[in-house]
Amino acid sequence: MRIWVVRDLEPIPTDRDPRLFRAGMFAQALAESGHETTWFTSTFSHYTRENRPAGTFQVNDGLTINVLPAPGYKSNIGLPRIIHNHLFARRFLKHANSATVLPDLIVTDLPTTETASAAVGFALRKNLPVVVSIRDLWPDFFADFVPAWSRPAARLVMKPLEAQARFACRHATSLIGISQGYLAWGQAKGGRCDTTRDRVFPLGYQRSAVPTSAELEKFCLELNVSPGQHLVSFIGSWGATYDLELLLETAQKLSGRPDIVFLLAGNHASRPRLSEAFSRLPNVRLAGWIGPEKVAACLGHSAIGLLPYVASAPQGLPNKIFEYMAYGAYQIATLAGDAAALYAETGAGTTIPSRNPSALAAAIEKALVEKAGQSERQRRISIFDERFDARRIYRDMVAHVTALAQR
């Protein structure tokens, strides 16, 4: 079949040291299943804040990436971001309307509302099946990230985005949620009556090769981590949804424990004040943005993986949960809801209250005693292999979307 995947904001295979997320893994699974797959994305890399060249790039026999021009932005929430989303959606529509050969199916993501509504509207006009995959509860959480005095104005700005989300969810042939809660949100947003074609597919993760002992030893040497020290890690962007001040205060509280080292990977240069404060602590290592091999080495050696989200963060089941689980690191998160339910079911982690460095420090010390053993680590890896390995998840997702097109 000929399938279009319309998803901005993710790393693509031609990026420097890419770590593929949902759209990337799904597009690869489609191509590997023999489908002619075209992935539409933009010239701006959401994670590295770098610009890619525009154009059409053939990744392999089955996967083509169309990189459409759209301006960058500094903050994840603000007018420049909305302009980027709007222009990317318009350029996708321009490309779609000029296509001489139409796809058999379109798969798009929410967020963003602009792109999701554009892809669904185009599919309706051409009588094509279209799948909307719900990744974030967008734009419901926006008002939590602006000052209280400006929230009435923010809600006015959000009205068009709300209408776009409702349109996309209502008219999609199928909704896919990363959890049951996300799917229910989309079904309610679209007022869906027939939900027989709606499904849940968790994010999953595509694990790199498990690092060897020699690779782990080299990694620790580079970061000045001694064999007897426990690594407590955070790997991710340094965006507004992460409470990195919580990690700073927690590291300060545990500075008297020489056996505990905090490793923070990501674009720390984007928050220079915090980066400088972290660099003054002897028990913190700043690794910068790292590629898949070093991520594997880091998590393969980490006793604990941290998910320090702010109280108003929209994430329910972020990529990080499955990434950490793939290597067996025990997780400590400030998330409630879907994440807390998953931890209770699998024993892969625990949750603590937001903005409580004392609680986080105590949870780290307790986990190092009770959850850091090799048998516990292997149990978490086994759960990942059975339920959250991306190869299994996206193979099933490919079967679902192609069955829709055949129907």
mmCIF file with all atom_site columns, C-alpha atoms in Angstrom, residues 83-228:
data_model
loop_
_atom_site.group_PDB
_atom_site.id
_atom_site.type_symbol
_atom_site.label_atom_id
_atom_site.label_alt_id
_atom_site.label_comp_id
_atom_site.label_asym_id
_atom_site.label_entity_id
_atom_site.label_seq_id
_atom_site.pdbx_PDB_ins_code
_atom_site.Cartn_x
_atom_site.Cartn_y
_atom_site.Cartn_z
_atom_site.occupancy
_atom_site.B_iso_or_equiv
_atom_site.pdbx_formal_charge
_atom_site.auth_seq_id
_atom_site.auth_comp_id
_atom_site.auth_asym_id
_atom_site.auth_atom_id
_atom_site.pdbx_PDB_model_num
ATOM 1   C CA . ILE A 1 83  ? 3.217   30.102 13.615 1.00 0.00 ? 83  ILE A CA 1
ATOM 2   C CA . HIS A 1 84  ? 5.493   27.117 12.975 1.00 0.00 ? 84  HIS A CA 1
ATOM 3   C CA . ASN A 1 85  ? 2.614   24.661 13.398 1.00 0.00 ? 85  ASN A CA 1
ATOM 4   C CA . HIS A 1 86  ? 0.339   26.717 11.141 1.00 0.00 ? 86  HIS A CA 1
ATOM 5   C CA . LEU A 1 87  ? 2.877   27.057 8.336  1.00 0.00 ? 87  LEU A CA 1
ATOM 6   C CA . PHE A 1 88  ? 3.855   23.386 8.441  1.00 0.00 ? 88  PHE A CA 1
ATOM 7   C CA . ALA A 1 89  ? 0.167   22.389 8.142  1.00 0.00 ? 89  ALA A CA 1
ATOM 8   C CA . ARG A 1 90  ? -0.312  24.794 5.212  1.00 0.00 ? 90  ARG A CA 1
ATOM 9   C CA . ARG A 1 91  ? 2.750   23.458 3.399  1.00 0.00 ? 91  ARG A CA 1
ATOM 10  C CA . PHE A 1 92  ? 1.622   19.890 3.905  1.00 0.00 ? 92  PHE A CA 1
ATOM 11  C CA . LEU A 1 93  ? -1.754  20.775 2.384  1.00 0.00 ? 93  LEU A CA 1
ATOM 12  C CA . LYS A 1 94  ? -0.085  22.501 -0.553 1.00 0.00 ? 94  LYS A CA 1
ATOM 13  C CA . HIS A 1 95  ? 2.023   19.399 -1.200 1.00 0.00 ? 95  HIS A CA 1
ATOM 14  C CA . ALA A 1 96  ? -0.950  17.052 -0.754 1.00 0.00 ? 96  ALA A CA 1
ATOM 15  C CA . ASN A 1 97  ? -3.196  19.045 -3.086 1.00 0.00 ? 97  ASN A CA 1
ATOM 16  C CA . SER A 1 98  ? -0.558  18.956 -5.828 1.00 0.00 ? 98  SER A CA 1
ATOM 17  C CA . ALA A 1 99  ? 0.101   15.199 -5.506 1.00 0.00 ? 99  ALA A CA 1
ATOM 18  C CA . THR A 1 100 ? -0.586  13.278 -8.697 1.00 0.00 ? 100 THR A CA 1
ATOM 19  C CA . VAL A 1 101 ? -0.830  9.944  -6.863 1.00 0.00 ? 101 VAL A CA 1
ATOM 20  C CA . LEU A 1 102 ? -2.856  9.724  -3.659 1.00 0.00 ? 102 LEU A CA 1
ATOM 21  C CA . PRO A 1 103 ? -2.108  7.420  -0.736 1.00 0.00 ? 103 PRO A CA 1
ATOM 22  C CA . ASP A 1 104 ? -4.285  4.507  0.317  1.00 0.00 ? 104 ASP A CA 1
ATOM 23  C CA . LEU A 1 105 ? -4.257  5.772  3.915  1.00 0.00 ? 105 LEU A CA 1
ATOM 24  C CA . ILE A 1 106 ? -3.040  8.753  5.981  1.00 0.00 ? 106 ILE A CA 1
ATOM 25  C CA . VAL A 1 107 ? -1.775  8.500  9.559  1.00 0.00 ? 107 VAL A CA 1
ATOM 26  C CA . THR A 1 108 ? -1.308  11.718 11.530 1.00 0.00 ? 108 THR A CA 1
ATOM 27  C CA . ASP A 1 109 ? -0.670  12.677 15.136 1.00 0.00 ? 109 ASP A CA 1
ATOM 28  C CA . LEU A 1 110 ? -2.251  14.965 17.658 1.00 0.00 ? 110 LEU A CA 1
ATOM 29  C CA . PRO A 1 111 ? -0.363  17.163 18.425 1.00 0.00 ? 111 PRO A CA 1
ATOM 30  C CA . THR A 1 112 ? -0.394  19.259 16.552 1.00 0.00 ? 112 THR A CA 1
ATOM 31  C CA . THR A 1 113 ? -4.012  20.283 16.070 1.00 0.00 ? 113 THR A CA 1
ATOM 32  C CA . GLU A 1 114 ? -3.180  22.278 12.939 1.00 0.00 ? 114 GLU A CA 1
ATOM 33  C CA . THR A 1 115 ? -1.585  19.321 11.170 1.00 0.00 ? 115 THR A CA 1
ATOM 34  C CA . ALA A 1 116 ? -4.119  16.769 12.400 1.00 0.00 ? 116 ALA A CA 1
ATOM 35  C CA . SER A 1 117 ? -7.078  18.838 11.200 1.00 0.00 ? 117 SER A CA 1
ATOM 36  C CA . ALA A 1 118 ? -5.358  19.560 7.871  1.00 0.00 ? 118 ALA A CA 1
ATOM 37  C CA . ALA A 1 119 ? -4.633  15.865 7.242  1.00 0.00 ? 119 ALA A CA 1
ATOM 38  C CA . VAL A 1 120 ? -8.136  14.776 8.271  1.00 0.00 ? 120 VAL A CA 1
ATOM 39  C CA . GLY A 1 121 ? -9.759  17.495 6.155  1.00 0.00 ? 121 GLY A CA 1
ATOM 40  C CA . PHE A 1 122 ? -7.721  16.474 3.104  1.00 0.00 ? 122 PHE A CA 1
ATOM 41  C CA . ALA A 1 123 ? -8.614  12.797 3.639  1.00 0.00 ? 123 ALA A CA 1
ATOM 42  C CA . LEU A 1 124 ? -12.313 13.656 3.868  1.00 0.00 ? 124 LEU A CA 1
ATOM 43  C CA . ARG A 1 125 ? -12.206 15.614 0.613  1.00 0.00 ? 125 ARG A CA 1
ATOM 44  C CA . LYS A 1 126 ? -10.450 12.741 -1.163 1.00 0.00 ? 126 LYS A CA 1
ATOM 45  C CA . ASN A 1 127 ? -12.491 9.996  0.504  1.00 0.00 ? 127 ASN A CA 1
ATOM 46  C CA . LEU A 1 128 ? -9.427  8.406  2.098  1.00 0.00 ? 128 LEU A CA 1
ATOM 47  C CA . PRO A 1 129 ? -9.216  6.573  5.432  1.00 0.00 ? 129 PRO A CA 1
ATOM 48  C CA . VAL A 1 130 ? -7.289  8.549  8.062  1.00 0.00 ? 130 VAL A CA 1
ATOM 49  C CA . VAL A 1 131 ? -5.942  7.563  11.474 1.00 0.00 ? 131 VAL A CA 1
ATOM 50  C CA . VAL A 1 132 ? -5.277  10.077 14.258 1.00 0.00 ? 132 VAL A CA 1
ATOM 51  C CA . SER A 1 133 ? -2.801  8.967  16.918 1.00 0.00 ? 133 SER A CA 1
ATOM 52  C CA . ILE A 1 134 ? -3.211  10.886 20.187 1.00 0.00 ? 134 ILE A CA 1
ATOM 53  C CA . ARG A 1 135 ? 0.113   11.625 21.850 1.00 0.00 ? 135 ARG A CA 1
ATOM 54  C CA . ASP A 1 136 ? -0.650  14.642 24.085 1.00 0.00 ? 136 ASP A CA 1
ATOM 55  C CA . LEU A 1 137 ? -3.839  16.194 25.427 1.00 0.00 ? 137 LEU A CA 1
ATOM 56  C CA . TRP A 1 138 ? -3.319  19.211 23.187 1.00 0.00 ? 138 TRP A CA 1
ATOM 57  C CA . PRO A 1 139 ? -4.316  22.046 23.675 1.00 0.00 ? 139 PRO A CA 1
ATOM 58  C CA . ASP A 1 140 ? -6.012  21.408 27.044 1.00 0.00 ? 140 ASP A CA 1
ATOM 59  C CA . PHE A 1 141 ? -2.869  21.954 29.107 1.00 0.00 ? 141 PHE A CA 1
ATOM 60  C CA . PHE A 1 142 ? -1.750  25.256 27.543 1.00 0.00 ? 142 PHE A CA 1
ATOM 61  C CA . ALA A 1 143 ? -3.429  27.502 30.110 1.00 0.00 ? 143 ALA A CA 1
ATOM 62  C CA . ASP A 1 144 ? -1.346  25.929 32.897 1.00 0.00 ? 144 ASP A CA 1
ATOM 63  C CA . PHE A 1 145 ? 1.862   27.274 31.345 1.00 0.00 ? 145 PHE A CA 1
ATOM 64  C CA . VAL A 1 146 ? 0.957   30.954 31.162 1.00 0.00 ? 146 VAL A CA 1
ATOM 65  C CA . PRO A 1 147 ? 0.619   33.468 34.027 1.00 0.00 ? 147 PRO A CA 1
ATOM 66  C CA . ALA A 1 148 ? -2.798  33.522 35.710 1.00 0.00 ? 148 ALA A CA 1
ATOM 67  C CA . TRP A 1 149 ? -3.503  37.085 34.560 1.00 0.00 ? 149 TRP A CA 1
ATOM 68  C CA . SER A 1 150 ? -3.146  36.076 30.891 1.00 0.00 ? 150 SER A CA 1
ATOM 69  C CA . ARG A 1 151 ? -5.222  32.894 30.963 1.00 0.00 ? 151 ARG A CA 1
ATOM 70  C CA . PRO A 1 152 ? -8.441  34.493 29.662 1.00 0.00 ? 152 PRO A CA 1
ATOM 71  C CA . ALA A 1 153 ? -6.513  35.723 26.612 1.00 0.00 ? 153 ALA A CA 1
ATOM 72  C CA . ALA A 1 154 ? -4.799  32.340 26.270 1.00 0.00 ? 154 ALA A CA 1
ATOM 73  C CA . ARG A 1 155 ? -8.169  30.602 26.189 1.00 0.00 ? 155 ARG A CA 1
ATOM 74  C CA . LEU A 1 156 ? -9.243  32.878 23.331 1.00 0.00 ? 156 LEU A CA 1
ATOM 75  C CA . VAL A 1 157 ? -6.091  31.939 21.418 1.00 0.00 ? 157 VAL A CA 1
ATOM 76  C CA . MET A 1 158 ? -6.787  28.273 22.123 1.00 0.00 ? 158 MET A CA 1
ATOM 77  C CA . LYS A 1 159 ? -10.320 28.311 20.721 1.00 0.00 ? 159 LYS A CA 1
ATOM 78  C CA . PRO A 1 160 ? -9.224  27.626 17.124 1.00 0.00 ? 160 PRO A CA 1
ATOM 79  C CA . LEU A 1 161 ? -6.898  24.860 18.358 1.00 0.00 ? 161 LEU A CA 1
ATOM 80  C CA . GLU A 1 162 ? -9.752  23.329 20.346 1.00 0.00 ? 162 GLU A CA 1
ATOM 81  C CA . ALA A 1 163 ? -11.960 23.378 17.247 1.00 0.00 ? 163 ALA A CA 1
ATOM 82  C CA . GLN A 1 164 ? -9.184  21.717 15.210 1.00 0.00 ? 164 GLN A CA 1
ATOM 83  C CA . ALA A 1 165 ? -8.768  18.959 17.820 1.00 0.00 ? 165 ALA A CA 1
ATOM 84  C CA . ARG A 1 166 ? -12.514 18.288 17.886 1.00 0.00 ? 166 ARG A CA 1
ATOM 85  C CA . PHE A 1 167 ? -12.692 18.197 14.090 1.00 0.00 ? 167 PHE A CA 1
ATOM 86  C CA . ALA A 1 168 ? -9.771  15.760 13.790 1.00 0.00 ? 168 ALA A CA 1
ATOM 87  C CA . CYS A 1 169 ? -11.065 13.432 16.506 1.00 0.00 ? 169 CYS A CA 1
ATOM 88  C CA . ARG A 1 170 ? -14.639 13.485 15.193 1.00 0.00 ? 170 ARG A CA 1
ATOM 89  C CA . HIS A 1 171 ? -13.834 12.690 11.559 1.00 0.00 ? 171 HIS A CA 1
ATOM 90  C CA . ALA A 1 172 ? -10.926 10.259 11.915 1.00 0.00 ? 172 ALA A CA 1
ATOM 91  C CA . THR A 1 173 ? -11.614 6.785  10.572 1.00 0.00 ? 173 THR A CA 1
ATOM 92  C CA . SER A 1 174 ? -9.799  5.451  13.632 1.00 0.00 ? 174 SER A CA 1
ATOM 93  C CA . LEU A 1 175 ? -8.367  6.967  16.794 1.00 0.00 ? 175 LEU A CA 1
ATOM 94  C CA . ILE A 1 176 ? -5.278  5.489  18.405 1.00 0.00 ? 176 ILE A CA 1
ATOM 95  C CA . GLY A 1 177 ? -4.346  6.372  21.988 1.00 0.00 ? 177 GLY A CA 1
ATOM 96  C CA . ILE A 1 178 ? -1.069  5.711  23.782 1.00 0.00 ? 178 ILE A CA 1
ATOM 97  C CA . SER A 1 179 ? -3.206  4.710  26.791 1.00 0.00 ? 179 SER A CA 1
ATOM 98  C CA . GLN A 1 180 ? -6.851  4.045  27.534 1.00 0.00 ? 180 GLN A CA 1
ATOM 99  C CA . GLY A 1 181 ? -7.105  7.463  29.161 1.00 0.00 ? 181 GLY A CA 1
ATOM 100 C CA . TYR A 1 182 ? -5.734  9.226  26.079 1.00 0.00 ? 182 TYR A CA 1
ATOM 101 C CA . LEU A 1 183 ? -8.079  7.291  23.813 1.00 0.00 ? 183 LEU A CA 1
ATOM 102 C CA . ALA A 1 184 ? -11.089 8.160  25.990 1.00 0.00 ? 184 ALA A CA 1
ATOM 103 C CA . TRP A 1 185 ? -10.050 11.839 25.857 1.00 0.00 ? 185 TRP A CA 1
ATOM 104 C CA . GLY A 1 186 ? -9.995  11.746 22.046 1.00 0.00 ? 186 GLY A CA 1
ATOM 105 C CA . GLN A 1 187 ? -13.310 9.927  21.824 1.00 0.00 ? 187 GLN A CA 1
ATOM 106 C CA . ALA A 1 188 ? -14.922 12.496 24.111 1.00 0.00 ? 188 ALA A CA 1
ATOM 107 C CA . LYS A 1 189 ? -13.311 15.365 22.213 1.00 0.00 ? 189 LYS A CA 1
ATOM 108 C CA . GLY A 1 190 ? -14.755 14.063 18.952 1.00 0.00 ? 190 GLY A CA 1
ATOM 109 C CA . GLY A 1 191 ? -18.098 12.939 20.358 1.00 0.00 ? 191 GLY A CA 1
ATOM 110 C CA . ARG A 1 192 ? -17.525 9.590  18.679 1.00 0.00 ? 192 ARG A CA 1
ATOM 111 C CA . CYS A 1 193 ? -20.458 7.183  18.465 1.00 0.00 ? 193 CYS A CA 1
ATOM 112 C CA . ASP A 1 194 ? -18.788 4.320  16.585 1.00 0.00 ? 194 ASP A CA 1
ATOM 113 C CA . THR A 1 195 ? -15.600 3.418  18.457 1.00 0.00 ? 195 THR A CA 1
ATOM 114 C CA . THR A 1 196 ? -15.159 -0.127 17.106 1.00 0.00 ? 196 THR A CA 1
ATOM 115 C CA . ARG A 1 197 ? -12.137 0.938  15.045 1.00 0.00 ? 197 ARG A CA 1
ATOM 116 C CA . ASP A 1 198 ? -10.419 2.835  17.874 1.00 0.00 ? 198 ASP A CA 1
ATOM 117 C CA . ARG A 1 199 ? -7.454  1.158  19.554 1.00 0.00 ? 199 ARG A CA 1
ATOM 118 C CA . VAL A 1 200 ? -4.759  1.586  22.200 1.00 0.00 ? 200 VAL A CA 1
ATOM 119 C CA . PHE A 1 201 ? -1.110  1.125  21.213 1.00 0.00 ? 201 PHE A CA 1
ATOM 120 C CA . PRO A 1 202 ? 1.433   2.180  23.868 1.00 0.00 ? 202 PRO A CA 1
ATOM 121 C CA . LEU A 1 203 ? 4.494   4.166  22.833 1.00 0.00 ? 203 LEU A CA 1
ATOM 122 C CA . GLY A 1 204 ? 7.008   1.387  23.244 1.00 0.00 ? 204 GLY A CA 1
ATOM 123 C CA . TYR A 1 205 ? 10.728  1.713  22.650 1.00 0.00 ? 205 TYR A CA 1
ATOM 124 C CA . GLN A 1 206 ? 13.276  0.284  20.238 1.00 0.00 ? 206 GLN A CA 1
ATOM 125 C CA . ARG A 1 207 ? 16.204  -0.773 22.362 1.00 0.00 ? 207 ARG A CA 1
ATOM 126 C CA . SER A 1 208 ? 19.719  -0.478 21.020 1.00 0.00 ? 208 SER A CA 1
ATOM 127 C CA . ALA A 1 209 ? 22.078  -3.373 21.603 1.00 0.00 ? 209 ALA A CA 1
ATOM 128 C CA . VAL A 1 210 ? 22.668  -3.978 25.318 1.00 0.00 ? 210 VAL A CA 1
ATOM 129 C CA . PRO A 1 211 ? 26.121  -2.522 26.089 1.00 0.00 ? 211 PRO A CA 1
ATOM 130 C CA . THR A 1 212 ? 28.984  -4.854 26.910 1.00 0.00 ? 212 THR A CA 1
ATOM 131 C CA . SER A 1 213 ? 30.960  -4.666 30.154 1.00 0.00 ? 213 SER A CA 1
ATOM 132 C CA . ALA A 1 214 ? 33.812  -2.981 28.292 1.00 0.00 ? 214 ALA A CA 1
ATOM 133 C CA . GLU A 1 215 ? 31.463  -0.332 26.861 1.00 0.00 ? 215 GLU A CA 1
ATOM 134 C CA . LEU A 1 216 ? 30.018  0.360  30.306 1.00 0.00 ? 216 LEU A CA 1
ATOM 135 C CA . GLU A 1 217 ? 33.492  0.672  31.783 1.00 0.00 ? 217 GLU A CA 1
ATOM 136 C CA . LYS A 1 218 ? 34.530  3.125  29.067 1.00 0.00 ? 218 LYS A CA 1
ATOM 137 C CA . PHE A 1 219 ? 31.370  5.185  29.568 1.00 0.00 ? 219 PHE A CA 1
ATOM 138 C CA . CYS A 1 220 ? 31.932  5.441  33.327 1.00 0.00 ? 220 CYS A CA 1
ATOM 139 C CA . LEU A 1 221 ? 35.548  6.409  32.797 1.00 0.00 ? 221 LEU A CA 1
ATOM 140 C CA . GLU A 1 222 ? 34.548  9.244  30.463 1.00 0.00 ? 222 GLU A CA 1
ATOM 141 C CA . LEU A 1 223 ? 32.122  10.612 33.072 1.00 0.00 ? 223 LEU A CA 1
ATOM 142 C CA . ASN A 1 224 ? 34.404  10.042 36.066 1.00 0.00 ? 224 ASN A CA 1
ATOM 143 C CA . VAL A 1 225 ? 32.026  7.540  37.679 1.00 0.00 ? 225 VAL A CA 1
ATOM 144 C CA . SER A 1 226 ? 33.721  4.954  39.887 1.00 0.00 ? 226 SER A CA 1
ATOM 145 C CA . PRO A 1 227 ? 32.705  1.249  39.787 1.00 0.00 ? 227 PRO A CA 1
ATOM 146 C CA . GLY A 1 228 ? 31.187  1.405  43.273 1.00 0.00 ? 228 GLY A CA 1
#
